[in-house]
Amino acid sequence: MHFIEVYGLSTNFMRYAYDFVLLDKENRKYTGDGASELDYYGFNKDVYAAGNGKVVYASNDHKDDKSFDVTKLKKNPLELYGNCIGIQHKNGAISIYGHLKQNSLMVKMGDSVVSGQKIAAIGVSGSSFFPHLHFEVRTSIMNAAEGLPSYFSNIYALESNMKIKSGFVETGSIMLTK
């Protein structure tokens, strides 16, 4: 039996997952030696809701210490993301915002949110090596979820230096906002 199966992960819920990392003009993610989360440009930066919906999951008590207990995945499929918010949208899809800063959540389960609303700050909780925002859209909060594509607007593809007014972005692409 594979590691993934042991923890009940049988689908590809991260099929269209994205990690957002803030960079400086030289494409560096931190200042100094990067030894502290405070060195990273993204740490404690605001996170906003991608769309209207209802908060169906909120975890706010994981420390920003890069610790992760894989055995907790059996009881909680979102443990991977540490501090995390799940927002269910009108079409049933759930957007996940992970690796959030401890005690930064501005919403709780049951709250309604609107697109562009500040909901938390970037941290380094859960299975994270450095501060960044993990974002994905999926069919369910549970392990049996399938990943759903996300569409972005007003971004630039670094590889081609082309502006994308609106559309799908391949996982693994490096995108910039300008």
mmCIF file of C-alpha atoms in Angstrom:
data_model
loop_
_atom_site.group_PDB
_atom_site.id
_atom_site.type_symbol
_atom_site.label_atom_id
_atom_site.label_comp_id
_atom_site.label_asym_id
_atom_site.label_seq_id
_atom_site.Cartn_x
_atom_site.Cartn_y
_atom_site.Cartn_z
ATOM 1 C CA MET A 1 0.000 0.000 0.000
ATOM 2 C CA HIS A 2 1.319 3.434 -0.919
ATOM 3 C CA PHE A 3 1.804 6.275 1.571
ATOM 4 C CA ILE A 4 -1.009 8.246 -0.081
ATOM 5 C CA GLU A 5 -3.496 5.388 0.336
ATOM 6 C CA VAL A 6 -2.569 4.875 4.004
ATOM 7 C CA TYR A 7 -3.816 8.379 4.777
ATOM 8 C CA GLY A 8 -6.992 8.097 2.725
ATOM 9 C CA LEU A 9 -5.833 10.238 -0.180
ATOM 10 C CA SER A 10 -7.322 8.501 -3.210
ATOM 11 C CA THR A 11 -8.034 11.390 -5.592
ATOM 12 C CA ASN A 12 -6.186 14.290 -7.161
ATOM 13 C CA PHE A 13 -7.524 17.208 -5.125
ATOM 14 C CA MET A 14 -4.354 19.211 -5.856
ATOM 15 C CA ARG A 15 -4.613 18.764 -9.617
ATOM 16 C CA TYR A 16 -5.024 22.518 -10.116
ATOM 17 C CA ALA A 17 -3.327 23.797 -6.950
ATOM 18 C CA TYR A 18 -1.209 26.933 -6.907
ATOM 19 C CA ASP A 19 1.426 28.286 -4.551
ATOM 20 C CA PHE A 20 1.638 32.072 -4.528
ATOM 21 C CA VAL A 21 5.012 33.496 -3.518
ATOM 22 C CA LEU A 22 5.782 37.205 -3.217
ATOM 23 C CA LEU A 23 9.041 38.233 -4.909
ATOM 24 C CA ASP A 24 11.086 41.404 -5.121
ATOM 25 C CA LYS A 25 12.184 43.015 -8.410
ATOM 26 C CA GLU A 26 15.109 40.577 -8.648
ATOM 27 C CA ASN A 27 12.712 37.599 -8.195
ATOM 28 C CA ARG A 28 13.985 36.823 -4.692
ATOM 29 C CA LYS A 29 11.496 35.597 -2.122
ATOM 30 C CA TYR A 30 13.349 36.845 0.949
ATOM 31 C CA THR A 31 15.854 39.360 2.208
ATOM 32 C CA GLY A 32 19.018 38.409 4.093
ATOM 33 C CA ASP A 33 19.595 34.671 4.473
ATOM 34 C CA GLY A 34 15.923 33.660 4.683
ATOM 35 C CA ALA A 35 16.448 31.914 8.026
ATOM 36 C CA SER A 36 13.380 33.536 9.599
ATOM 37 C CA GLU A 37 9.842 33.706 8.252
ATOM 38 C CA LEU A 38 10.138 37.463 8.827
ATOM 39 C CA ASP A 39 12.780 37.568 6.060
ATOM 40 C CA TYR A 40 10.176 36.544 3.469
ATOM 41 C CA TYR A 41 8.341 39.245 1.543
ATOM 42 C CA GLY A 42 5.106 37.272 1.698
ATOM 43 C CA PHE A 43 4.980 36.617 5.434
ATOM 44 C CA ASN A 44 2.022 38.387 7.070
ATOM 45 C CA LYS A 45 0.761 39.815 3.759
ATOM 46 C CA ASP A 46 -3.007 39.968 3.289
ATOM 47 C CA VAL A 47 -5.037 37.160 1.709
ATOM 48 C CA TYR A 48 -8.337 37.966 -0.020
ATOM 49 C CA ALA A 49 -11.322 35.816 -0.962
ATOM 50 C CA ALA A 50 -11.316 34.856 -4.636
ATOM 51 C CA GLY A 51 -15.114 34.771 -4.798
ATOM 52 C CA ASN A 52 -18.356 35.092 -2.881
ATOM 53 C CA GLY A 53 -19.296 32.200 -0.632
ATOM 54 C CA LYS A 54 -19.687 30.725 2.829
ATOM 55 C CA VAL A 55 -16.843 29.656 5.118
ATOM 56 C CA VAL A 56 -17.149 25.889 5.606
ATOM 57 C CA TYR A 57 -13.765 25.354 7.248
ATOM 58 C CA ALA A 58 -11.471 27.557 9.337
ATOM 59 C CA SER A 59 -8.394 26.521 11.305
ATOM 60 C CA ASN A 60 -6.403 29.219 13.065
ATOM 61 C CA ASP A 61 -4.304 27.608 15.811
ATOM 62 C CA HIS A 62 -1.315 26.037 14.026
ATOM 63 C CA LYS A 63 2.039 27.626 14.826
ATOM 64 C CA ASP A 64 4.122 29.226 12.078
ATOM 65 C CA ASP A 65 6.948 26.776 12.709
ATOM 66 C CA LYS A 66 6.938 24.541 9.603
ATOM 67 C CA SER A 67 5.790 21.566 11.683
ATOM 68 C CA PHE A 68 3.429 19.007 10.222
ATOM 69 C CA ASP A 69 2.105 15.769 11.715
ATOM 70 C CA VAL A 70 1.214 13.562 8.748
ATOM 71 C CA THR A 71 -0.704 11.127 10.972
ATOM 72 C CA LYS A 72 -3.405 13.780 11.532
ATOM 73 C CA LEU A 73 -4.426 13.500 7.864
ATOM 74 C CA LYS A 74 -6.603 10.476 8.659
ATOM 75 C CA LYS A 75 -8.865 12.580 10.893
ATOM 76 C CA ASN A 76 -8.596 15.890 9.068
ATOM 77 C CA PRO A 77 -7.911 16.050 5.327
ATOM 78 C CA LEU A 78 -7.001 19.748 5.561
ATOM 79 C CA GLU A 79 -4.309 19.265 8.216
ATOM 80 C CA LEU A 80 -1.788 19.428 5.381
ATOM 81 C CA TYR A 81 -2.425 23.164 5.052
ATOM 82 C CA GLY A 82 -2.025 24.153 8.699
ATOM 83 C CA ASN A 83 -4.076 27.273 9.266
ATOM 84 C CA CYS A 84 -6.573 27.157 6.476
ATOM 85 C CA ILE A 85 -9.865 28.527 5.186
ATOM 86 C CA GLY A 86 -12.362 26.682 2.988
ATOM 87 C CA ILE A 87 -15.020 28.734 1.215
ATOM 88 C CA GLN A 88 -17.938 27.058 -0.551
ATOM 89 C CA HIS A 89 -19.212 28.943 -3.575
ATOM 90 C CA LYS A 90 -22.667 29.069 -5.148
ATOM 91 C CA ASN A 91 -21.729 26.379 -7.706
ATOM 92 C CA GLY A 92 -20.685 23.993 -4.889
ATOM 93 C CA ALA A 93 -16.933 24.330 -5.499
ATOM 94 C CA ILE A 94 -14.734 24.958 -2.467
ATOM 95 C CA SER A 95 -11.715 27.261 -2.570
ATOM 96 C CA ILE A 96 -8.938 26.423 -0.113
ATOM 97 C CA TYR A 97 -6.458 28.951 1.276
ATOM 98 C CA GLY A 98 -3.609 27.245 3.119
ATOM 99 C CA HIS A 99 -0.458 27.895 5.172
ATOM 100 C CA LEU A 100 -2.021 30.957 6.773
ATOM 101 C CA LYS A 101 -0.467 32.831 9.672
ATOM 102 C CA GLN A 102 -1.503 31.732 13.147
ATOM 103 C CA ASN A 103 -4.299 33.891 14.600
ATOM 104 C CA SER A 104 -4.659 35.911 11.375
ATOM 105 C CA LEU A 105 -8.026 34.556 10.240
ATOM 106 C CA MET A 106 -10.651 37.287 9.982
ATOM 107 C CA VAL A 107 -13.511 34.862 9.270
ATOM 108 C CA LYS A 108 -14.991 31.840 11.012
ATOM 109 C CA MET A 109 -17.128 28.884 9.984
ATOM 110 C CA GLY A 110 -20.549 29.995 8.826
ATOM 111 C CA ASP A 111 -19.474 33.499 7.789
ATOM 112 C CA SER A 112 -20.420 34.799 4.356
ATOM 113 C CA VAL A 113 -17.615 36.403 2.373
ATOM 114 C CA VAL A 114 -17.479 38.493 -0.779
ATOM 115 C CA SER A 115 -14.909 38.533 -3.531
ATOM 116 C CA GLY A 116 -11.955 40.705 -2.543
ATOM 117 C CA GLN A 117 -12.675 40.578 1.192
ATOM 118 C CA LYS A 118 -9.586 40.304 3.403
ATOM 119 C CA ILE A 119 -9.770 36.898 5.126
ATOM 120 C CA ALA A 120 -6.298 36.208 6.621
ATOM 121 C CA ALA A 121 -2.534 36.669 6.229
ATOM 122 C CA ILE A 122 0.173 34.493 4.691
ATOM 123 C CA GLY A 123 2.054 32.319 7.148
ATOM 124 C CA VAL A 124 4.161 29.169 7.232
ATOM 125 C CA SER A 125 1.879 26.697 9.015
ATOM 126 C CA GLY A 126 1.317 23.066 8.102
ATOM 127 C CA SER A 127 3.370 21.326 5.425
ATOM 128 C CA SER A 128 5.188 24.451 4.295
ATOM 129 C CA PHE A 129 8.919 25.107 3.916
ATOM 130 C CA PHE A 130 8.589 28.893 3.598
ATOM 131 C CA PRO A 131 5.813 31.527 3.729
ATOM 132 C CA HIS A 132 3.459 31.326 0.758
ATOM 133 C CA LEU A 133 -0.235 31.003 0.009
ATOM 134 C CA HIS A 134 -1.464 27.622 -1.165
ATOM 135 C CA PHE A 135 -4.651 28.000 -3.217
ATOM 136 C CA GLU A 136 -6.819 25.362 -4.824
ATOM 137 C CA VAL A 137 -10.411 24.785 -5.838
ATOM 138 C CA ARG A 138 -11.934 21.338 -5.232
ATOM 139 C CA THR A 139 -15.202 19.448 -5.191
ATOM 140 C CA SER A 140 -15.256 18.663 -1.460
ATOM 141 C CA ILE A 141 -13.576 19.392 1.848
ATOM 142 C CA MET A 142 -12.962 15.641 2.286
ATOM 143 C CA ASN A 143 -10.115 13.440 1.026
ATOM 144 C CA ALA A 144 -12.271 12.184 -1.860
ATOM 145 C CA ALA A 145 -12.250 15.640 -3.464
ATOM 146 C CA GLU A 146 -11.204 16.245 -7.040
ATOM 147 C CA GLY A 147 -9.304 19.359 -8.037
ATOM 148 C CA LEU A 148 -11.059 21.927 -10.204
ATOM 149 C CA PRO A 149 -9.417 24.454 -12.554
ATOM 150 C CA SER A 150 -9.054 28.088 -11.525
ATOM 151 C CA TYR A 151 -9.193 31.036 -13.860
ATOM 152 C CA PHE A 152 -7.149 34.183 -13.380
ATOM 153 C CA SER A 153 -7.167 37.666 -14.843
ATOM 154 C CA ASN A 154 -4.663 40.461 -15.428
ATOM 155 C CA ILE A 155 -1.502 38.425 -14.922
ATOM 156 C CA TYR A 156 1.664 37.933 -16.966
ATOM 157 C CA ALA A 157 3.227 34.636 -17.998
ATOM 158 C CA LEU A 158 6.934 34.923 -17.133
ATOM 159 C CA GLU A 159 7.972 32.329 -19.723
ATOM 160 C CA SER A 160 6.355 34.182 -22.640
ATOM 161 C CA ASN A 161 6.079 37.679 -21.098
ATOM 162 C CA MET A 162 2.488 37.753 -22.351
ATOM 163 C CA LYS A 163 -0.433 39.295 -20.512
ATOM 164 C CA ILE A 164 -3.350 36.985 -19.777
ATOM 165 C CA LYS A 165 -6.499 39.076 -19.548
ATOM 166 C CA SER A 166 -8.552 36.130 -18.366
ATOM 167 C CA GLY A 167 -8.029 32.397 -18.476
ATOM 168 C CA PHE A 168 -6.681 29.142 -17.133
ATOM 169 C CA VAL A 169 -3.094 28.915 -15.898
ATOM 170 C CA GLU A 170 -1.185 25.622 -16.035
ATOM 171 C CA THR A 171 0.105 24.315 -12.728
ATOM 172 C CA GLY A 172 3.844 24.956 -12.598
ATOM 173 C CA SER A 173 3.694 28.161 -14.623
ATOM 174 C CA ILE A 174 5.404 31.207 -13.195
ATOM 175 C CA MET A 175 3.048 34.161 -13.298
ATOM 176 C CA LEU A 176 3.565 37.795 -12.364
ATOM 177 C CA THR A 177 1.244 40.619 -11.522
ATOM 178 C CA LYS A 178 2.334 44.029 -12.708
#
